[in-house]
mmCIF file of C-alpha atoms in Angstrom:
data_model
loop_
_atom_site.group_PDB
_atom_site.id
_atom_site.type_symbol
_atom_site.label_atom_id
_atom_site.label_comp_id
_atom_site.label_asym_id
_atom_site.label_seq_id
_atom_site.Cartn_x
_atom_site.Cartn_y
_atom_site.Cartn_z
ATOM 1 C CA UNK A 1 1.047 -14.863 -80.605
ATOM 2 C CA UNK A 2 2.641 -15.606 -77.262
ATOM 3 C CA UNK A 3 1.822 -18.328 -74.753
ATOM 4 C CA UNK A 4 -0.437 -16.090 -72.603
ATOM 5 C CA UNK A 5 -2.593 -15.079 -75.580
ATOM 6 C CA UNK A 6 -2.844 -18.705 -76.618
ATOM 7 C CA UNK A 7 -4.006 -19.687 -73.104
ATOM 8 C CA UNK A 8 -6.622 -16.902 -73.095
ATOM 9 C CA UNK A 9 -7.925 -17.915 -76.540
ATOM 10 C CA UNK A 10 -7.975 -21.561 -75.478
ATOM 11 C CA UNK A 11 -9.962 -20.682 -72.319
ATOM 12 C CA UNK A 12 -12.419 -18.593 -74.381
ATOM 13 C CA UNK A 13 -12.975 -21.457 -76.827
ATOM 14 C CA UNK A 14 -13.331 -23.879 -73.931
ATOM 15 C CA UNK A 15 -16.006 -21.608 -72.379
ATOM 16 C CA UNK A 16 -17.886 -21.398 -75.719
ATOM 17 C CA UNK A 17 -17.725 -25.173 -76.089
ATOM 18 C CA UNK A 18 -19.109 -25.684 -72.564
ATOM 19 C CA UNK A 19 -21.940 -23.253 -73.308
ATOM 20 C CA UNK A 20 -22.816 -25.047 -76.548
ATOM 21 C CA UNK A 21 -22.733 -28.457 -74.867
ATOM 22 C CA UNK A 22 -25.094 -27.230 -72.130
ATOM 23 C CA UNK A 23 -27.382 -25.706 -74.772
ATOM 24 C CA UNK A 24 -27.399 -28.924 -76.817
ATOM 25 C CA UNK A 25 -28.203 -30.985 -73.720
ATOM 26 C CA UNK A 26 -31.029 -28.606 -72.837
ATOM 27 C CA UNK A 27 -32.428 -28.840 -76.390
ATOM 28 C CA UNK A 28 -32.178 -32.628 -76.270
ATOM 29 C CA UNK A 29 -34.097 -32.674 -72.967
ATOM 30 C CA UNK A 30 -36.739 -30.363 -74.436
ATOM 31 C CA UNK A 31 -37.176 -32.686 -77.429
ATOM 32 C CA UNK A 32 -37.525 -35.700 -75.122
ATOM 33 C CA UNK A 33 -39.994 -33.839 -72.914
ATOM 34 C CA UNK A 34 -42.037 -32.797 -75.954
ATOM 35 C CA UNK A 35 -42.402 -36.471 -76.869
ATOM 36 C CA UNK A 36 -43.518 -37.180 -73.322
ATOM 37 C CA UNK A 37 -45.886 -34.206 -73.381
ATOM 38 C CA UNK A 38 -47.504 -35.369 -76.634
ATOM 39 C CA UNK A 39 -47.903 -38.881 -75.201
ATOM 40 C CA UNK A 40 -49.602 -37.368 -72.138
ATOM 41 C CA UNK A 41 -51.858 -35.290 -74.388
ATOM 42 C CA UNK A 42 -52.915 -38.473 -76.198
ATOM 43 C CA UNK A 43 -53.566 -40.126 -72.832
ATOM 44 C CA UNK A 44 -55.688 -37.155 -71.737
ATOM 45 C CA UNK A 45 -57.664 -37.360 -74.998
ATOM 46 C CA UNK A 46 -58.283 -41.090 -74.459
ATOM 47 C CA UNK A 47 -59.340 -40.441 -70.871
ATOM 48 C CA UNK A 48 -61.669 -37.649 -72.027
ATOM 49 C CA UNK A 49 -63.298 -40.030 -74.510
ATOM 50 C CA UNK A 50 -63.591 -42.662 -71.774
ATOM 51 C CA UNK A 51 -65.173 -40.041 -69.527
ATOM 52 C CA UNK A 52 -67.728 -39.016 -72.170
ATOM 53 C CA UNK A 53 -68.692 -42.637 -72.902
ATOM 54 C CA UNK A 54 -69.063 -43.405 -69.193
ATOM 55 C CA UNK A 55 -71.161 -40.256 -68.655
ATOM 56 C CA UNK A 56 -73.480 -41.379 -71.468
ATOM 57 C CA UNK A 57 -73.755 -44.801 -69.804
ATOM 58 C CA UNK A 58 -74.585 -43.186 -66.443
ATOM 59 C CA UNK A 59 -77.302 -41.061 -68.057
ATOM 60 C CA UNK A 60 -78.719 -44.115 -69.831
ATOM 61 C CA UNK A 61 -78.672 -46.145 -66.612
ATOM 62 C CA UNK A 62 -80.421 -43.289 -64.826
ATOM 63 C CA UNK A 63 -83.109 -43.319 -67.496
ATOM 64 C CA UNK A 64 -83.385 -47.110 -67.184
ATOM 65 C CA UNK A 65 -83.793 -46.802 -63.416
ATOM 66 C CA UNK A 66 -86.481 -44.151 -63.828
ATOM 67 C CA UNK A 67 -88.354 -46.304 -66.355
ATOM 68 C CA UNK A 68 -88.254 -49.388 -64.106
ATOM 69 C CA UNK A 69 -88.580 -47.765 -60.692
ATOM 70 C CA UNK A 70 -91.484 -50.065 -59.831
ATOM 71 C CA UNK A 71 -89.385 -53.196 -60.487
ATOM 72 C CA UNK A 72 -86.727 -53.309 -57.743
ATOM 73 C CA UNK A 73 -84.931 -56.299 -59.283
ATOM 74 C CA UNK A 74 -84.079 -54.231 -62.381
ATOM 75 C CA UNK A 75 -83.347 -51.086 -60.377
ATOM 76 C CA UNK A 76 -80.891 -52.926 -58.121
ATOM 77 C CA UNK A 77 -78.994 -54.362 -61.097
ATOM 78 C CA UNK A 78 -78.863 -50.935 -62.769
ATOM 79 C CA UNK A 79 -77.674 -49.293 -59.528
ATOM 80 C CA UNK A 80 -74.812 -51.771 -59.226
ATOM 81 C CA UNK A 81 -73.749 -50.938 -62.793
ATOM 82 C CA UNK A 82 -74.206 -47.228 -62.113
ATOM 83 C CA UNK A 83 -71.887 -47.348 -59.092
ATOM 84 C CA UNK A 84 -69.292 -49.271 -61.102
ATOM 85 C CA UNK A 85 -69.382 -46.741 -63.961
ATOM 86 C CA UNK A 86 -69.290 -43.810 -61.523
ATOM 87 C CA UNK A 87 -66.117 -45.246 -60.003
ATOM 88 C CA UNK A 88 -64.630 -45.467 -63.497
ATOM 89 C CA UNK A 89 -65.550 -41.805 -64.051
ATOM 90 C CA UNK A 90 -63.844 -40.773 -60.806
ATOM 91 C CA UNK A 91 -60.756 -42.740 -61.821
ATOM 92 C CA UNK A 92 -60.664 -41.110 -65.272
ATOM 93 C CA UNK A 93 -60.967 -37.631 -63.781
ATOM 94 C CA UNK A 94 -58.225 -38.391 -61.270
ATOM 95 C CA UNK A 95 -55.911 -39.625 -64.023
ATOM 96 C CA UNK A 96 -56.610 -36.546 -66.145
ATOM 97 C CA UNK A 97 -55.770 -34.286 -63.200
ATOM 98 C CA UNK A 98 -52.590 -36.252 -62.503
ATOM 99 C CA UNK A 99 -51.526 -35.987 -66.162
ATOM 100 C CA UNK A 100 -52.243 -32.248 -66.309
ATOM 101 C CA UNK A 101 -50.313 -31.575 -63.093
ATOM 102 C CA UNK A 102 -47.041 -32.708 -64.631
ATOM 103 C CA UNK A 103 -44.768 -29.675 -64.981
ATOM 104 C CA UNK A 104 -42.480 -30.371 -67.937
ATOM 105 C CA UNK A 105 -40.229 -27.446 -67.060
ATOM 106 C CA UNK A 106 -39.434 -28.963 -63.654
ATOM 107 C CA UNK A 107 -36.716 -31.419 -62.708
ATOM 108 C CA UNK A 108 -36.656 -34.623 -64.741
ATOM 109 C CA UNK A 109 -36.730 -36.803 -61.612
ATOM 110 C CA UNK A 110 -39.950 -35.114 -60.467
ATOM 111 C CA UNK A 111 -41.539 -35.578 -63.904
ATOM 112 C CA UNK A 112 -40.577 -39.257 -63.879
ATOM 113 C CA UNK A 113 -41.970 -39.701 -60.370
ATOM 114 C CA UNK A 114 -45.336 -38.183 -61.347
ATOM 115 C CA UNK A 115 -45.485 -40.261 -64.521
ATOM 116 C CA UNK A 116 -44.727 -43.418 -62.549
ATOM 117 C CA UNK A 117 -47.477 -42.569 -60.053
ATOM 118 C CA UNK A 118 -49.905 -42.121 -62.955
ATOM 119 C CA UNK A 119 -48.769 -45.418 -64.504
ATOM 120 C CA UNK A 120 -49.315 -47.254 -61.217
ATOM 121 C CA UNK A 121 -52.799 -45.751 -60.911
ATOM 122 C CA UNK A 122 -53.652 -46.888 -64.469
ATOM 123 C CA UNK A 123 -52.417 -50.415 -63.734
ATOM 124 C CA UNK A 124 -54.452 -50.597 -60.517
ATOM 125 C CA UNK A 125 -57.562 -49.321 -62.301
ATOM 126 C CA UNK A 126 -57.184 -51.930 -65.031
ATOM 127 C CA UNK A 127 -56.617 -54.687 -62.485
ATOM 128 C CA UNK A 128 -59.646 -53.774 -60.383
ATOM 129 C CA UNK A 129 -61.833 -53.221 -63.441
ATOM 130 C CA UNK A 130 -61.048 -56.725 -64.671
ATOM 131 C CA UNK A 131 -61.550 -58.240 -61.230
ATOM 132 C CA UNK A 132 -64.837 -56.468 -60.504
ATOM 133 C CA UNK A 133 -66.120 -57.063 -64.052
ATOM 134 C CA UNK A 134 -66.623 -60.720 -63.157
ATOM 135 C CA UNK A 135 -69.096 -59.625 -60.500
ATOM 136 C CA UNK A 136 -70.721 -56.893 -62.595
ATOM 137 C CA UNK A 137 -71.423 -59.359 -65.400
ATOM 138 C CA UNK A 138 -74.672 -60.550 -63.832
ATOM 139 C CA UNK A 139 -76.278 -57.096 -63.419
ATOM 140 C CA UNK A 140 -75.101 -56.281 -66.944
ATOM 141 C CA UNK A 141 -76.951 -59.332 -68.296
ATOM 142 C CA UNK A 142 -80.100 -58.349 -66.440
ATOM 143 C CA UNK A 143 -80.072 -54.726 -67.599
ATOM 144 C CA UNK A 144 -78.952 -55.440 -71.175
ATOM 145 C CA UNK A 145 -81.592 -58.124 -71.762
ATOM 146 C CA UNK A 146 -84.322 -55.848 -70.412
ATOM 147 C CA UNK A 147 -83.119 -52.621 -72.067
ATOM 148 C CA UNK A 148 -82.265 -53.895 -75.539
ATOM 149 C CA UNK A 149 -84.451 -56.964 -75.996
ATOM 150 C CA UNK A 150 -87.261 -56.335 -73.509
ATOM 151 C CA UNK A 151 -86.580 -59.712 -71.884
ATOM 152 C CA UNK A 152 -86.722 -60.503 -68.191
ATOM 153 C CA UNK A 153 -83.430 -62.234 -67.326
ATOM 154 C CA UNK A 154 -84.924 -63.588 -64.101
ATOM 155 C CA UNK A 155 -87.663 -65.398 -66.005
ATOM 156 C CA UNK A 156 -85.547 -66.291 -69.040
ATOM 157 C CA UNK A 157 -82.386 -67.545 -67.311
ATOM 158 C CA UNK A 158 -83.755 -68.342 -63.895
ATOM 159 C CA UNK A 159 -82.679 -66.985 -60.560
ATOM 160 C CA UNK A 160 -80.522 -70.079 -59.960
ATOM 161 C CA UNK A 161 -78.388 -69.331 -63.020
ATOM 162 C CA UNK A 162 -78.057 -65.661 -62.039
ATOM 163 C CA UNK A 163 -77.164 -66.599 -58.469
ATOM 164 C CA UNK A 164 -74.479 -69.003 -59.714
ATOM 165 C CA UNK A 165 -73.078 -66.203 -61.870
ATOM 166 C CA UNK A 166 -72.702 -64.096 -58.733
ATOM 167 C CA UNK A 167 -71.121 -66.991 -56.807
ATOM 168 C CA UNK A 168 -68.652 -67.670 -59.630
ATOM 169 C CA UNK A 169 -67.902 -63.920 -59.825
ATOM 170 C CA UNK A 170 -67.099 -63.799 -56.108
ATOM 171 C CA UNK A 171 -64.943 -66.938 -56.445
ATOM 172 C CA UNK A 172 -63.047 -65.417 -59.385
ATOM 173 C CA UNK A 173 -62.469 -62.223 -57.380
ATOM 174 C CA UNK A 174 -61.167 -64.223 -54.430
ATOM 175 C CA UNK A 175 -58.918 -66.255 -56.732
ATOM 176 C CA UNK A 176 -57.637 -63.120 -58.514
ATOM 177 C CA UNK A 177 -56.803 -61.426 -55.218
ATOM 178 C CA UNK A 178 -55.048 -64.565 -53.994
ATOM 179 C CA UNK A 179 -53.042 -64.879 -57.245
ATOM 180 C CA UNK A 180 -52.071 -61.205 -57.215
ATOM 181 C CA UNK A 181 -50.679 -61.569 -53.667
#
């Protein structure tokens, strides 16, 4: 074997090695993306369950409103809860769409960007849910006492107590917004 043949063989082996390295890197990326894909599938399943539960709550609140249509104080409380739950439904649907739009065959940077956008949306939803929950607590008391125990929260707790709950809820929201700034 002369020097030229040795150089040609060396170049051929070098080419094969480069091809195998690229293939191994591609397989490694596919394995990583499959882990990400399965995590997104779990997230979509959780969001679907959240969506179903919230839809059941909306239907129940609609039934509650229909049953108490002649009592505006109960209807108003149920409507506030209904709007809150409807916003949660919209957020769940939006997150599911965002998760399904991720193209795992695309560039890694684009996948990471979409996942980060989804993560930010989830964090914002959690933050606003916790903040607004302090205000939604009062209508929840009113509806829950009436729906499950047949009790009138206005008569049982007094309008002063319920009003203070709303005032404290607004104060907590203001404080939470100030702290988050």
